[in-house]
Amino acid sequence: MQHLVDTNNFSDAQIAQLLADAKSFKAHRPPHLLHNKLLITLFFEASTRTRSSFEVAAKRLGAAVVHLDPSRSSAKKGESLEDTFANLCAMEPDGVIVRHAKNETPQILANMQTTSVINAGAGNYAHPTQALLDLFTLVEHFNGDIQNKTIAIVGDIVSSRVASSGIRLLTRMGMNVILVAPKQFMPKSDLPQYENLADILEEVDVIMSLRAQLERHETEIFEDYDDYKKQYCITKERMQDRNIILLHPGPVMRNIDISDEMLTDPRCKVLTQVKNGVFMRMAILKLLLLDS
Ligand code: CP
């Protein structure tokens, strides 16, 4: 039984297979490869993209999907996470897709070895399917040649599971990753670190902008985001006509993370990421439920 807690669960050969399958699913709608499979989604935190993308991916492959909304489940009566999961597993799903505020949750559930566990975002530790769909988007844009391309991750890096998984995967794939943030948002890291966006614009191929993860801040970090956006908002004025593509995992805080104008610029790949997310998640479900 294979799980996806983070991308290090996948070998290089499996990642190459995921990229090939996602590309093929994007080119031609596949047959219902998972027509006899059942998935359960268990999201303890809010989601627009990841949950619906998994459901679309599963249904495009013919799988059935059941959602359990923890805010209306017996978790409200005190049932533990492990008991909730064990009860869902007693219904014999082929996989459970879980999002949780705690970093360890997907690994704890995977260790129970009752069904394939797919991490849909855990704390600030890992969001592997986002990292894989970002990789797919970059490979597609650069026609497979991402080695030694430079990506700047900009914003609230320390709180971001997207950044954590992205840093691990993109460095593994041979990209140069640099970090740009005010010191309050900068993690401990061996990667190159900058406070000023202006210092990196001439050397990057990609900017990944991140939202301030207010829900993960134990105390208020900035009273308001006026000064922050003056320094870190990705605007046309900043980008000028540079050949840099712009990613963001969403949700975008408009005119704080990225300006309205840049969101409609062809260099902005935010909705391409969402579109590609379905194909990458189809590839991930195929790998975990059919090929493993
Ligand atoms: N990128 C991402 O995880 O978005 P959601 O929180 O909407 O799922």
Short mmCIF file of C-alpha atoms and ligand atoms in Angstrom, two decimals:
data_model
loop_
_atom_site.label_atom_id
_atom_site.label_comp_id
_atom_site.label_asym_id
_atom_site.label_seq_id
_atom_site.Cartn_x
_atom_site.Cartn_y
_atom_site.Cartn_z
CA MET A 1 0.00 0.00 0.00
CA GLN A 2 1.54 3.34 -1.02
CA HIS A 3 0.76 6.66 0.67
CA LEU A 4 1.44 10.27 -0.30
CA VAL A 5 2.51 12.12 2.83
CA ASP A 6 5.11 14.16 0.97
CA THR A 7 6.77 13.89 -2.43
CA ASN A 8 9.69 11.92 -0.98
CA ASN A 9 7.26 8.96 -0.93
CA PHE A 10 7.71 8.90 -4.72
CA SER A 11 10.82 7.70 -6.52
CA ASP A 12 12.29 9.72 -9.40
CA ALA A 13 10.80 7.13 -11.79
CA GLN A 14 7.36 7.60 -10.22
CA ILE A 15 7.60 11.39 -10.52
CA ALA A 16 8.55 11.01 -14.19
CA GLN A 17 5.52 8.71 -14.62
CA LEU A 18 3.24 11.27 -12.93
CA LEU A 19 4.45 14.01 -15.28
CA ALA A 20 3.95 11.76 -18.31
CA ASP A 21 0.46 10.65 -17.18
CA ALA A 22 -0.63 14.22 -16.37
CA LYS A 23 0.52 15.36 -19.80
CA SER A 24 -1.29 12.48 -21.48
CA PHE A 25 -4.52 13.10 -19.47
CA LYS A 26 -4.37 16.78 -20.49
CA ALA A 27 -4.02 15.85 -24.17
CA HIS A 28 -6.71 13.12 -24.24
CA ARG A 29 -9.43 12.45 -21.73
CA PRO A 30 -8.69 8.95 -20.38
CA PRO A 31 -11.09 6.03 -19.93
CA HIS A 32 -12.62 5.35 -16.52
CA LEU A 33 -9.50 3.66 -15.14
CA LEU A 34 -10.77 3.89 -11.52
CA HIS A 35 -14.41 2.92 -12.19
CA ASN A 36 -14.55 0.47 -9.26
CA LYS A 37 -12.70 2.67 -6.74
CA LEU A 38 -14.03 4.71 -3.82
CA LEU A 39 -12.32 7.72 -2.25
CA ILE A 40 -13.24 9.60 0.92
CA THR A 41 -12.24 13.24 1.45
CA LEU A 42 -11.70 14.39 5.02
CA PHE A 43 -10.90 18.10 5.18
CA PHE A 44 -10.44 19.56 8.67
CA GLU A 45 -9.46 22.91 7.09
CA ALA A 46 -11.14 25.00 4.40
CA SER A 47 -10.36 24.40 0.74
CA THR A 48 -11.63 25.61 -2.61
CA ARG A 49 -9.08 24.22 -5.06
CA THR A 50 -7.64 21.05 -3.57
CA ARG A 51 -10.87 19.38 -2.51
CA SER A 52 -12.77 20.14 -5.70
CA SER A 53 -9.74 19.30 -7.84
CA PHE A 54 -9.46 15.87 -6.21
CA GLU A 55 -13.17 15.27 -6.72
CA VAL A 56 -13.04 16.31 -10.38
CA ALA A 57 -9.91 14.18 -10.92
CA ALA A 58 -11.49 11.13 -9.27
CA LYS A 59 -14.75 11.49 -11.19
CA ARG A 60 -12.97 12.01 -14.52
CA LEU A 61 -11.35 8.62 -13.87
CA GLY A 62 -14.70 7.06 -12.92
CA ALA A 63 -14.12 6.76 -9.16
CA ALA A 64 -16.82 7.49 -6.59
CA VAL A 65 -16.15 10.16 -3.95
CA VAL A 66 -17.69 10.58 -0.50
CA HIS A 67 -17.06 13.71 1.57
CA LEU A 68 -17.07 13.77 5.34
CA ASP A 69 -17.41 17.30 6.70
CA PRO A 70 -15.66 17.18 10.10
CA SER A 71 -17.60 20.24 11.31
CA ARG A 72 -20.79 18.13 11.07
CA SER A 73 -19.27 14.77 12.03
CA SER A 74 -18.98 12.90 15.32
CA ALA A 75 -15.63 14.64 15.81
CA LYS A 76 -17.95 17.29 17.26
CA LYS A 77 -19.03 14.71 19.89
CA GLY A 78 -15.42 14.06 20.86
CA GLU A 79 -14.53 11.18 18.53
CA SER A 80 -10.78 11.16 17.99
CA LEU A 81 -9.13 11.62 14.62
CA GLU A 82 -7.83 8.03 14.69
CA ASP A 83 -11.28 6.63 15.53
CA THR A 84 -12.91 8.75 12.83
CA PHE A 85 -10.38 7.44 10.32
CA ALA A 86 -10.71 3.82 11.49
CA ASN A 87 -14.49 4.00 11.09
CA LEU A 88 -14.18 5.41 7.58
CA CYS A 89 -11.67 2.67 6.74
CA ALA A 90 -14.17 0.04 7.94
CA MET A 91 -16.27 1.06 4.91
CA GLU A 92 -13.37 -0.11 2.72
CA PRO A 93 -12.48 2.96 0.66
CA ASP A 94 -9.51 2.69 -1.68
CA GLY A 95 -8.04 5.90 -0.29
CA VAL A 96 -8.65 8.76 2.12
CA ILE A 97 -7.66 12.29 1.14
CA VAL A 98 -6.96 14.31 4.27
CA ARG A 99 -6.27 17.95 5.11
CA HIS A 100 -5.40 18.88 8.70
CA ALA A 101 -3.86 21.73 10.68
CA LYS A 102 -1.26 19.43 12.29
CA ASN A 103 1.92 18.53 10.43
CA GLU A 104 1.98 14.91 11.64
CA THR A 105 -1.62 13.89 10.86
CA PRO A 106 -1.18 12.28 7.40
CA GLN A 107 1.81 10.21 8.61
CA ILE A 108 -0.09 9.09 11.76
CA LEU A 109 -3.00 7.91 9.60
CA ALA A 110 -0.68 6.30 7.04
CA ASN A 111 1.04 4.35 9.84
CA MET A 112 -2.31 2.68 10.62
CA GLN A 113 -1.88 0.91 7.23
CA THR A 114 -5.60 0.50 6.60
CA THR A 115 -5.99 2.46 3.37
CA SER A 116 -3.91 4.65 1.11
CA VAL A 117 -3.56 8.11 2.71
CA ILE A 118 -3.21 11.13 0.46
CA ASN A 119 -2.06 14.37 2.08
CA ALA A 120 -4.10 17.32 0.82
CA GLY A 121 -2.23 19.78 3.04
CA ALA A 122 -0.90 19.41 6.60
CA GLY A 123 0.07 22.34 8.84
CA ASN A 124 3.06 24.19 7.46
CA TYR A 125 4.85 20.91 6.67
CA ALA A 126 3.61 19.53 3.38
CA HIS A 127 1.23 20.00 0.46
CA PRO A 128 2.65 17.43 -1.95
CA THR A 129 -0.05 17.55 -4.62
CA GLN A 130 0.40 21.33 -4.91
CA ALA A 131 4.17 20.84 -5.30
CA LEU A 132 3.59 18.21 -8.00
CA LEU A 133 1.09 20.33 -9.94
CA ASP A 134 3.50 23.27 -9.72
CA LEU A 135 6.27 21.01 -11.05
CA PHE A 136 4.00 19.91 -13.91
CA THR A 137 3.20 23.56 -14.73
CA LEU A 138 6.90 24.46 -14.77
CA VAL A 139 7.92 21.42 -16.85
CA GLU A 140 5.14 22.22 -19.33
CA HIS A 141 6.10 25.90 -19.57
CA PHE A 142 9.83 25.26 -20.00
CA ASN A 143 9.32 22.28 -22.35
CA GLY A 144 10.88 19.89 -19.86
CA ASP A 145 14.00 21.99 -19.26
CA ILE A 146 13.78 23.16 -15.64
CA GLN A 147 17.34 22.22 -14.60
CA ASN A 148 19.11 25.29 -13.19
CA LYS A 149 16.11 27.56 -13.68
CA THR A 150 15.73 29.91 -10.72
CA ILE A 151 12.50 30.32 -8.77
CA ALA A 152 11.99 32.96 -6.08
CA ILE A 153 9.44 32.10 -3.40
CA VAL A 154 8.03 35.38 -2.12
CA GLY A 155 5.89 36.04 0.95
CA ASP A 156 4.96 34.15 4.12
CA ILE A 157 7.35 31.26 3.55
CA VAL A 158 7.68 30.17 7.18
CA SER A 159 3.97 29.37 7.51
CA SER A 160 3.53 27.82 4.07
CA ARG A 161 3.19 24.09 3.43
CA VAL A 162 3.25 24.94 -0.29
CA ALA A 163 6.71 26.45 0.17
CA SER A 164 7.90 23.51 2.32
CA SER A 165 6.90 20.85 -0.20
CA GLY A 166 7.88 23.04 -3.16
CA ILE A 167 11.38 23.67 -1.81
CA ARG A 168 11.97 19.93 -1.26
CA LEU A 169 10.64 18.89 -4.67
CA LEU A 170 11.98 21.70 -6.87
CA THR A 171 15.52 21.54 -5.45
CA ARG A 172 15.41 17.74 -5.94
CA MET A 173 14.43 18.36 -9.59
CA GLY A 174 17.48 20.60 -10.10
CA MET A 175 15.99 24.07 -9.79
CA ASN A 176 17.63 26.92 -7.87
CA VAL A 177 15.27 28.13 -5.17
CA ILE A 178 15.72 31.51 -3.49
CA LEU A 179 13.61 33.01 -0.71
CA VAL A 180 12.32 36.58 -0.58
CA ALA A 181 10.47 37.78 2.51
CA PRO A 182 10.51 40.16 5.45
CA LYS A 183 12.39 38.59 8.33
CA GLN A 184 9.10 37.78 10.15
CA PHE A 185 8.14 35.47 7.23
CA MET A 186 11.56 33.94 6.58
CA PRO A 187 12.19 30.33 7.71
CA LYS A 188 15.53 28.95 8.89
CA SER A 189 17.07 27.71 5.66
CA ASP A 190 20.34 27.18 3.83
CA LEU A 191 18.80 28.64 0.67
CA PRO A 192 19.73 32.17 -0.49
CA GLN A 193 17.60 34.74 1.35
CA TYR A 194 16.65 38.29 0.36
CA GLU A 195 14.47 41.00 1.87
CA ASN A 196 14.10 43.09 -1.28
CA LEU A 197 12.32 41.95 -4.41
CA ALA A 198 14.34 44.40 -6.50
CA ASP A 199 17.52 42.45 -5.70
CA ILE A 200 16.36 39.27 -7.44
CA LEU A 201 14.28 40.35 -10.45
CA GLU A 202 17.20 40.19 -12.88
CA GLU A 203 18.15 36.63 -11.93
CA VAL A 204 14.86 34.70 -11.72
CA ASP A 205 12.84 32.72 -14.26
CA VAL A 206 9.86 32.17 -11.96
CA ILE A 207 8.26 33.95 -9.00
CA MET A 208 6.00 31.97 -6.68
CA SER A 209 3.99 34.46 -4.64
CA LEU A 210 2.43 33.29 -1.36
CA ARG A 211 -0.42 34.57 0.76
CA ALA A 212 0.16 35.66 4.35
CA GLN A 213 -1.19 32.62 6.24
CA LEU A 214 -3.05 34.65 8.88
CA GLU A 215 -4.77 31.51 10.22
CA ARG A 216 -1.37 30.07 11.23
CA HIS A 217 -0.04 33.19 12.98
CA GLU A 218 -0.27 32.78 16.74
CA THR A 219 0.03 36.55 17.19
CA GLU A 220 -0.60 39.33 14.71
CA ILE A 221 2.58 39.87 12.67
CA PHE A 222 1.67 43.04 10.78
CA GLU A 223 -1.04 45.42 11.93
CA ASP A 224 -1.98 46.03 8.34
CA TYR A 225 -0.51 44.94 5.02
CA ASP A 226 -0.03 48.40 3.47
CA ASP A 227 3.74 48.49 3.97
CA TYR A 228 4.03 44.79 3.12
CA LYS A 229 2.26 45.18 -0.21
CA LYS A 230 4.40 48.17 -1.14
CA GLN A 231 7.43 45.90 -0.87
CA TYR A 232 6.16 42.49 -1.95
CA CYS A 233 3.08 42.82 -4.16
CA ILE A 234 3.87 41.53 -7.67
CA THR A 235 2.85 44.41 -9.93
CA LYS A 236 3.36 45.20 -13.59
CA GLU A 237 5.48 48.14 -12.56
CA ARG A 238 7.84 45.72 -10.81
CA MET A 239 7.76 42.99 -13.46
CA GLN A 240 8.07 45.41 -16.44
CA ASP A 241 8.58 43.28 -19.57
CA ARG A 242 10.83 40.70 -17.91
CA ASN A 243 10.50 37.10 -19.06
CA ILE A 244 9.40 35.79 -15.64
CA ILE A 245 6.39 33.58 -15.05
CA LEU A 246 4.27 34.04 -11.97
CA LEU A 247 2.79 31.25 -9.83
CA HIS A 248 0.56 31.39 -6.74
CA PRO A 249 -1.16 28.42 -5.07
CA GLY A 250 -4.25 30.44 -4.18
CA PRO A 251 -6.22 31.93 -2.66
CA VAL A 252 -4.62 35.16 -3.90
CA MET A 253 -4.97 38.26 -1.74
CA ARG A 254 -5.56 40.67 -4.61
CA ASN A 255 -3.36 43.77 -4.60
CA ILE A 256 -1.42 42.46 -1.60
CA ASP A 257 0.18 39.34 -3.13
CA ILE A 258 -0.43 40.12 -6.83
CA SER A 259 -1.99 43.20 -8.46
CA ASP A 260 -5.27 42.94 -10.40
CA GLU A 261 -3.36 43.93 -13.51
CA MET A 262 -0.73 41.16 -13.13
CA LEU A 263 -3.44 38.55 -12.52
CA THR A 264 -4.61 39.08 -16.10
CA ASP A 265 -1.10 39.23 -17.57
CA PRO A 266 -0.18 36.21 -19.76
CA ARG A 267 2.89 35.60 -17.57
CA CYS A 268 0.56 34.83 -14.64
CA LYS A 269 -0.09 31.06 -14.49
CA VAL A 270 -2.45 30.95 -11.50
CA LEU A 271 -5.40 29.43 -13.38
CA THR A 272 -3.08 27.19 -15.41
CA GLN A 273 -1.92 25.78 -12.08
CA VAL A 274 -5.54 25.06 -11.11
CA LYS A 275 -6.26 23.44 -14.49
CA ASN A 276 -3.07 21.36 -14.30
CA GLY A 277 -3.93 20.36 -10.75
CA VAL A 278 -6.76 18.17 -11.98
CA PHE A 279 -4.50 16.32 -14.44
CA MET A 280 -1.73 15.87 -11.89
CA ARG A 281 -4.20 14.61 -9.27
CA MET A 282 -5.61 12.17 -11.84
CA ALA A 283 -2.06 10.90 -12.34
CA ILE A 284 -1.50 10.66 -8.57
CA LEU A 285 -4.75 8.70 -8.03
CA LYS A 286 -3.86 6.35 -10.88
CA LEU A 287 -0.41 5.75 -9.39
CA LEU A 288 -1.65 5.15 -5.85
CA LEU A 289 -4.82 3.18 -6.58
CA LEU A 290 -3.92 1.28 -9.76
CA ASP A 291 -0.19 1.10 -10.32
CA SER A 292 1.18 0.59 -6.76
N1 CP B 1 -3.80 25.68 -3.16
C1 CP B 1 -4.66 25.29 -2.19
O1 CP B 1 -4.35 24.45 -1.34
O2 CP B 1 -5.88 25.90 -2.25
P1 CP B 1 -7.13 25.50 -1.32
O3 CP B 1 -6.75 25.85 0.10
O4 CP B 1 -8.28 26.30 -1.83
O5 CP B 1 -7.34 24.01 -1.46
#
